[in-house]
Coordinates of C-alpha atoms in Angstrom, one line a residue:
Chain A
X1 CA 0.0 0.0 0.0
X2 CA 1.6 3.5 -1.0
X3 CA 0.6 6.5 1.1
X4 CA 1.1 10.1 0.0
X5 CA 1.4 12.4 2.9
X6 CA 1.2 16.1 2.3
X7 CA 2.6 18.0 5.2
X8 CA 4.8 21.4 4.9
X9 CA 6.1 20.9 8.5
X10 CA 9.1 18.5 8.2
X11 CA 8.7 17.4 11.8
X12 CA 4.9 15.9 11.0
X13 CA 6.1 14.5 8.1
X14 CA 9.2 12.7 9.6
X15 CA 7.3 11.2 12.3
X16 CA 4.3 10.2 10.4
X17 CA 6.2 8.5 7.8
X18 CA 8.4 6.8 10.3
X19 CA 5.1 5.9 11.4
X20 CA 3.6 4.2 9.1
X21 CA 7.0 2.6 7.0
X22 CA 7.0 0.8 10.2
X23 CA 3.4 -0.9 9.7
X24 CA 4.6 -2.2 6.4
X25 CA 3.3 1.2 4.1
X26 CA 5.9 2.3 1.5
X27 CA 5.6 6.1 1.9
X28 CA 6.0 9.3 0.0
X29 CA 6.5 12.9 1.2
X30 CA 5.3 16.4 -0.7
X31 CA 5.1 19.7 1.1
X32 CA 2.2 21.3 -0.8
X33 CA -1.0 20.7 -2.1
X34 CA 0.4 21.3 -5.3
X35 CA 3.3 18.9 -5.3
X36 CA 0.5 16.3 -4.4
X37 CA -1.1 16.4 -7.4
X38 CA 1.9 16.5 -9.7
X39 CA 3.6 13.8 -8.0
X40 CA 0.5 11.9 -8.7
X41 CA -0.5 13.0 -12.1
X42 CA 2.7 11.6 -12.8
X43 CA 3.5 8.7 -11.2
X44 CA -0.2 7.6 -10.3
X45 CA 1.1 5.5 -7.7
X46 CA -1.0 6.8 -5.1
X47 CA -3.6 4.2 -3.0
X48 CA -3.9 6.6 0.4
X49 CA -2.9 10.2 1.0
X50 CA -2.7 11.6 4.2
X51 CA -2.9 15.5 4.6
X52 CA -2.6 18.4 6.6
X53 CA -5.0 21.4 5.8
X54 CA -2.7 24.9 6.0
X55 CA 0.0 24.4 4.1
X56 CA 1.5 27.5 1.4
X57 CA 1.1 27.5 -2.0
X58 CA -2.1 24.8 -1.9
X59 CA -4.2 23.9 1.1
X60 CA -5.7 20.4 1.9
X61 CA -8.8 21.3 0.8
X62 CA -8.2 22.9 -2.7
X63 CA -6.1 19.9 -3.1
X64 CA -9.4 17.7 -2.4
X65 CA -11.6 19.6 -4.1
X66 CA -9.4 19.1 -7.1
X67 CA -9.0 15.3 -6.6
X68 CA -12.7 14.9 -5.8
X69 CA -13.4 17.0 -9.3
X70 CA -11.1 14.4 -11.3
X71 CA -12.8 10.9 -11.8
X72 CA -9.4 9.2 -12.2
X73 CA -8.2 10.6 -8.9
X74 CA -11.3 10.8 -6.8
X75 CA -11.0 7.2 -6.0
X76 CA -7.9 7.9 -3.4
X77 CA -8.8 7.9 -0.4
X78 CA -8.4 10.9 2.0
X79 CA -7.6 11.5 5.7
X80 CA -7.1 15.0 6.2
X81 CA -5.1 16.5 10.0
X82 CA -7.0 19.3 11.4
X83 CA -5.7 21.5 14.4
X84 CA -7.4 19.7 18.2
X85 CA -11.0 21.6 18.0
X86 CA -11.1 23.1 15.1
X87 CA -15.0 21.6 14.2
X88 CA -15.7 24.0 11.1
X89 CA -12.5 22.4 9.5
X90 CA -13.3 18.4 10.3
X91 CA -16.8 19.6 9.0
X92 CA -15.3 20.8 5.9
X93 CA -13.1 18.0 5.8
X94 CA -16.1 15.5 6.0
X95 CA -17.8 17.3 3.4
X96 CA -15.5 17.3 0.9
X97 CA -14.9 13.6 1.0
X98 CA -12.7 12.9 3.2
X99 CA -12.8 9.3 4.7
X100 CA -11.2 10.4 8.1
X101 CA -9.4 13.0 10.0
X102 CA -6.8 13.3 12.2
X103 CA -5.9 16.2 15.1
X104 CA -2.5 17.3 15.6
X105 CA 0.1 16.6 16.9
X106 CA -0.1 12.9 15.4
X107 CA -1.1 10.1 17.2
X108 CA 0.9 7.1 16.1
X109 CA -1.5 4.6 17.0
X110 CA -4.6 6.8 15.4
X111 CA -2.4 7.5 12.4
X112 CA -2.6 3.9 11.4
X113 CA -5.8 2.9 12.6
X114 CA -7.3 6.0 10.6
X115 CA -4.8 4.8 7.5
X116 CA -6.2 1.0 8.0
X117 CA -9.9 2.0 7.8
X118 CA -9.2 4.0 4.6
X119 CA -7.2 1.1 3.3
X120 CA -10.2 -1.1 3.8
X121 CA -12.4 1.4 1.8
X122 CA -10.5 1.0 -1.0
X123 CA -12.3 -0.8 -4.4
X124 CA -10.1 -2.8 -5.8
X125 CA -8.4 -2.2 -9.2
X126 CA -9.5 -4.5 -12.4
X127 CA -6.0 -6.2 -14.0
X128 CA -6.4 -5.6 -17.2
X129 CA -3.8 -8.5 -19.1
X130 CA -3.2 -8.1 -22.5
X131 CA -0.2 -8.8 -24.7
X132 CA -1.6 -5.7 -27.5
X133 CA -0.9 -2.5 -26.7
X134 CA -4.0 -1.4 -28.7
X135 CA -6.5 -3.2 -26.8
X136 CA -5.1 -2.9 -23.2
X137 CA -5.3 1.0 -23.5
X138 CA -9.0 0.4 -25.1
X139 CA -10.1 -1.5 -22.2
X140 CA -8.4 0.9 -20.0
X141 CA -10.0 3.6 -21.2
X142 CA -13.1 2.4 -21.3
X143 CA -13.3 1.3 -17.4
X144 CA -11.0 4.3 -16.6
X145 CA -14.1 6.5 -17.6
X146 CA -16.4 5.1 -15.5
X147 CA -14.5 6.0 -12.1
X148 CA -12.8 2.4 -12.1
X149 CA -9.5 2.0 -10.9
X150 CA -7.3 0.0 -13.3
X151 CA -3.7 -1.6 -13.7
X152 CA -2.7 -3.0 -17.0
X153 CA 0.1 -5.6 -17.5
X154 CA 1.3 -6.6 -20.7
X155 CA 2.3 -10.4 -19.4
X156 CA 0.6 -13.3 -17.1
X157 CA 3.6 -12.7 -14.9
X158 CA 3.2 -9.0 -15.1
X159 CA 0.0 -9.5 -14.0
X160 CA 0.9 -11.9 -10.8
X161 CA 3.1 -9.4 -9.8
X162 CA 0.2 -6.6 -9.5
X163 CA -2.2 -9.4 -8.2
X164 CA 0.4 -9.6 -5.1
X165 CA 1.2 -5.9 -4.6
X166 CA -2.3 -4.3 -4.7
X167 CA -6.2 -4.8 -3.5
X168 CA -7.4 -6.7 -6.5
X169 CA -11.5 -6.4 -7.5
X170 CA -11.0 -8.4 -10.6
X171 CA -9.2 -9.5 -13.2
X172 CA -9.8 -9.3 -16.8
X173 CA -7.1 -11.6 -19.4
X174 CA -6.8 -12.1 -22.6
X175 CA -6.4 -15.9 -23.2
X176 CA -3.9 -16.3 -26.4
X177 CA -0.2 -14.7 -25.1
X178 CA 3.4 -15.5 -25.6
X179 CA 4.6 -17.1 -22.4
X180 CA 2.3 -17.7 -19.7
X181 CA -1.1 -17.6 -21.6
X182 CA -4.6 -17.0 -19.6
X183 CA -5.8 -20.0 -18.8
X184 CA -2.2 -20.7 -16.9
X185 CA -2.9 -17.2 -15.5
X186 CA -6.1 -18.5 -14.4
X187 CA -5.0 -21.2 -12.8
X188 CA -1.8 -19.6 -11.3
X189 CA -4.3 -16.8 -10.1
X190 CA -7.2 -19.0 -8.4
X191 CA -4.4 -21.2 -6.6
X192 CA -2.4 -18.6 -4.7
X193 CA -6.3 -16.8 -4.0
X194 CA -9.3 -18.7 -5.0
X195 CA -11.4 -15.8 -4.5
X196 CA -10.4 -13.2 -6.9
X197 CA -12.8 -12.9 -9.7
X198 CA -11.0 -13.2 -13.4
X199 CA -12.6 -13.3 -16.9
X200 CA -10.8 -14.0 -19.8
X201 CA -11.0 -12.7 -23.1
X202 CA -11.1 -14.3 -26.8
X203 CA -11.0 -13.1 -30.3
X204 CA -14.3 -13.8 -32.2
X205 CA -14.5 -17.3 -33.2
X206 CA -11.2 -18.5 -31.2
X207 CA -10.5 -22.0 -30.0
X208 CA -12.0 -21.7 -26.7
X209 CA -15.5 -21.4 -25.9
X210 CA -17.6 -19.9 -23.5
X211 CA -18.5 -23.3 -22.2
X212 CA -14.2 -24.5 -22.1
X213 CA -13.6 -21.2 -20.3
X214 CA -16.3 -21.2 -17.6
X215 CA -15.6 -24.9 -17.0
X216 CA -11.5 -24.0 -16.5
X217 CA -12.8 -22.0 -13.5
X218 CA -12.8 -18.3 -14.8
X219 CA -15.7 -16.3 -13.4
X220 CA -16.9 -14.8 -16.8
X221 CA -16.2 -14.6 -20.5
X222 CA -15.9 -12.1 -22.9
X223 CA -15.8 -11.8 -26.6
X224 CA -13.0 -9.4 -28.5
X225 CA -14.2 -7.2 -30.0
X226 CA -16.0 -6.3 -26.6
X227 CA -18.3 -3.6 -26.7
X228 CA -18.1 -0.4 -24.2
X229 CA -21.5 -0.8 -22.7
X230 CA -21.4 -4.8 -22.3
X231 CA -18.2 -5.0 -20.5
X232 CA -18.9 -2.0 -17.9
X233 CA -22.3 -4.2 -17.6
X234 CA -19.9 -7.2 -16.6
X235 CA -17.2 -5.1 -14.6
X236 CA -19.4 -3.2 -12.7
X237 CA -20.7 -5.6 -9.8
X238 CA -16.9 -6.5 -9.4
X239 CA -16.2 -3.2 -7.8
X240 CA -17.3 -2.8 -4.0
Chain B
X1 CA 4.8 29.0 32.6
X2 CA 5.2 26.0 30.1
X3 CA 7.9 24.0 30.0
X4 CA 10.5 24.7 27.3
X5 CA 10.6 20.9 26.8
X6 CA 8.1 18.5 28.0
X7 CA 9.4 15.0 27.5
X8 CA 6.5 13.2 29.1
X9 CA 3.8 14.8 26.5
X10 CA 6.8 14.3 23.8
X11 CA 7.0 10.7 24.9
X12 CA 3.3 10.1 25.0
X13 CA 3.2 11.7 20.7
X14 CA 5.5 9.0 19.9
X15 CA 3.8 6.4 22.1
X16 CA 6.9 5.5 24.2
X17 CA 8.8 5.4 20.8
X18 CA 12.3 7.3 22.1
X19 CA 14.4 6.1 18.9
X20 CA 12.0 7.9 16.9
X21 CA 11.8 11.6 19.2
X22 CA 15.5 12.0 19.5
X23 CA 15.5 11.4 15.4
X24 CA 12.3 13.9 15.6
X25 CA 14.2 16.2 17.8
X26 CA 17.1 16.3 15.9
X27 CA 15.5 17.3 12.3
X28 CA 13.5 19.9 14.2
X29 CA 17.2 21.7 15.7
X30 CA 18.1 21.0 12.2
X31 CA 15.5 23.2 10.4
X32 CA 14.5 25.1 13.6
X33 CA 16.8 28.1 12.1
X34 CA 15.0 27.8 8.6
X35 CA 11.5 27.7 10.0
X36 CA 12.3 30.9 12.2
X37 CA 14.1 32.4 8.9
X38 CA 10.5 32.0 6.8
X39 CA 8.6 33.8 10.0
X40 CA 11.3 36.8 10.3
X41 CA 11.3 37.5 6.3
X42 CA 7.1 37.1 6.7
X43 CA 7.6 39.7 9.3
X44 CA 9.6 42.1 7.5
X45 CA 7.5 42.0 4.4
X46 CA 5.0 42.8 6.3
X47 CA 3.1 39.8 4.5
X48 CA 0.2 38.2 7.3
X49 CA -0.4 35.6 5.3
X50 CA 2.5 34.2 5.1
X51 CA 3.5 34.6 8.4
X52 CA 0.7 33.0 9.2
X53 CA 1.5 29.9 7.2
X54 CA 5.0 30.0 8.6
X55 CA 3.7 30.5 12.2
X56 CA 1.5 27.5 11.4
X57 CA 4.2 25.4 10.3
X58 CA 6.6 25.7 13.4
X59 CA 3.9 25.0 15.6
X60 CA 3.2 21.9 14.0
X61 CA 6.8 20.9 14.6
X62 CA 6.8 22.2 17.6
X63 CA 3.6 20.0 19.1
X64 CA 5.3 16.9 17.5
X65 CA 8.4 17.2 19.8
X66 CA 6.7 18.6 22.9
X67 CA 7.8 22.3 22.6
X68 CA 5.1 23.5 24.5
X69 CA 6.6 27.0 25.3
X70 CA 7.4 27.9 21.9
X71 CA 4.6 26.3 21.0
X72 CA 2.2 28.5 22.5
X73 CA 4.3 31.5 20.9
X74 CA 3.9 30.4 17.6
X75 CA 0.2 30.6 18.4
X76 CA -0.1 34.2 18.9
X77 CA 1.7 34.8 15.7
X78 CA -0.4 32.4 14.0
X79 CA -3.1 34.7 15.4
X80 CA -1.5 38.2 14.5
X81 CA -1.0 36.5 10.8
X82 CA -4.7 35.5 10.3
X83 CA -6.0 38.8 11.9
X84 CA -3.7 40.9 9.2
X85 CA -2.5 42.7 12.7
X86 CA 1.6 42.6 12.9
X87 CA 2.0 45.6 15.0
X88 CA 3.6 43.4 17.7
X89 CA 4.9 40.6 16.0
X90 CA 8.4 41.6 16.3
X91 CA 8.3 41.6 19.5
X92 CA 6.7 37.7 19.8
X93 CA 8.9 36.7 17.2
X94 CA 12.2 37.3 19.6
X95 CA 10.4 35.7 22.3
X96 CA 10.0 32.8 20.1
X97 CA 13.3 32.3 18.6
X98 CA 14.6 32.3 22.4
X99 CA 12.2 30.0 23.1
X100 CA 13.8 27.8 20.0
X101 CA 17.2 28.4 21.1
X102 CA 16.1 26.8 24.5
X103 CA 14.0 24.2 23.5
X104 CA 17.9 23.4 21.0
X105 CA 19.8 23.5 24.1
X106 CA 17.6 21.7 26.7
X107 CA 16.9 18.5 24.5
X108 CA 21.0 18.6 23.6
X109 CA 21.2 18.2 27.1
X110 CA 18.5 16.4 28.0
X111 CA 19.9 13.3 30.2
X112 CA 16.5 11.3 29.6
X113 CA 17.0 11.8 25.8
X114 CA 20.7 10.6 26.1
X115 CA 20.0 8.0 28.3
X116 CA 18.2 5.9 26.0

């Protein structure tokens, strides 16, 4: 799980990072609001952020307000630090979407249970496998519209490696690869965790059919070329 | 009177975790003279929002490590800064970087933090 915390004062930051590295979270730092957003516009590798509210150049809640307004960020969870008392701000706070707060000075021990609840809030992402560039970033698109939070790996192995690093809602393979295809996926998949949904995906016509799929043990079929409104039909129950 | 440096509510932040308040304690000495720097040159431009912001920020670092002096000074210029009235923040601004330089010395010194 990767946290963001957003602090200007070095001190917060320092001890809520030690904080939390120590409970297993890989963390990142950024002093503004600002340096937030770009650090997550551009490396998107964001599941929780933690925040204080004053901060110079952007404040915690402009930088919500701008996360909540973005449907490819609004999914990230956010527990925001307001000064002890300060009811108009955890108000705010609450209002603006934010899953928790915190009052300063930290409190270790509420710092990760506050962290832990928002981690449990967290839908899942859908795996999207697919050796073609082309259709990956289709499919991508397609559920990254509708609010859903996707990763895309371009190999069965890829994909194991997401499976074990993030909260998984479902996963979506093509079956015909180079390497592992995805009916070993599957099977790979269902063994380590039995209850992670996966579909797998066939060009019109292919050798497999709906019937060889469903009896392998995947949780649903689908038929390239897929269409927009079908799949987010499919996907959508997936996503808690 | 406050203390300049309250272990016990320092100690009860971290809950009981000394390794990570002397390393706390240490990065604030380190940037104490930075944060101070950003509140003076708020000050002199005259700018309340800024100081403000700056005021803001070494309070926070200041409740992390149980400053509680200092702490409360960095209050009242948080105050001055978001009532746009610096007439006396000069004045609470020496108080406070005292009030640093003390909290700096004290935990140097501090036998309970060197005892660990």
């Amino acid at each position: 799980m990767r946290v963001l915390i957003v602090e200007d004062d070095p001190v917060s930051l320092k001890l809520a990072s030690s904080v939390l590295k120590k409970h297993g979270y890989e963390v990142t730092g950024a002093d503004s609001g600002k340096q937030a957003i770009s650090h997550i516009e551009e490396e998107g590798d964001v599941d929780i952020i933690v925040s204080d509210i004053m901060m110079p150049v952007m404040d915690g809640f402009t930088m919500m307000t701008y996360l909540k307004a973005d449907s490819r960020l609004s999914r990230i969870p956010v527990v925001l630090c307001t000064a002890l008392n300060d009811a108009d701000s955890v108000k705010k706070a609450l209002d603006l979407g934010a899953v928790g707060y915190l009052t300063k000075p930290i409190n270790p021990k509420a710092l990760v249970e506050k962290v832990r609840a928002a981690e449990k809030g967290i839908p899942g992402a859908v795996v999207i496998v697919d050796d073609e560039d082309l259709l990956r970033k289709l499919l991508m698109k397609t559920l990254t519209r509708e609010g859903i939070h996707t990763l895309a790996a371009g190999s069965g192995e890829k994909a194991l490696e997401l499976i074990e690093n993030n909260k998984i809602a479902l996963v979506i393979s093509d079956i015909k690869m180079p390497m592992m295809n995805g009916l070993e996926l599957l099977v790979e998949i269902k063994e380590n965790d039995s209850s992670i949904p996966v579909f797998l995906m066939t060009g019109h016509g292919g050798e497999f059919s709906k019937q060889n799929v469903l009896a392998a043990g995947a949780d649903g079929y689908i038929t390239k070329p897929f269409r927009n409104t079908e799949i987010i039909r499919q996907v959508k129950p997936y996503i808690k | 009177m406050k203390l300049t440096f309250d272990y016990d509510k320092a100690l009860t932040i971290v809950d009981g975790d000394v390794d990570l308040l002397k390393e706390l304690i240490d990065l604030f000495n380190e940037q104490s003279k930075e944060l101070l720097k950003n509140i003076e040159q708020a000050i002199e431009a005259g700018d309340a929002e800024r100081l403000r912001n700056a005021a803001h920020t070494i309070r926070g670092a200041l409740g992390n490590v149980g400053g509680v002096a200092a702490h409360e000074i960095g209050s009242e210029l948080e105050q001055m800064g978001d009532q746009g009235d610096l007439k006396n923040a000069h004045e609470v601004f020496t108080r406070l970087r005292t009030e640093v330089s003390a909290f700096v010395n004290e935990t140097a010194t501090s036998e309970r933090l060197m005892m660990k």
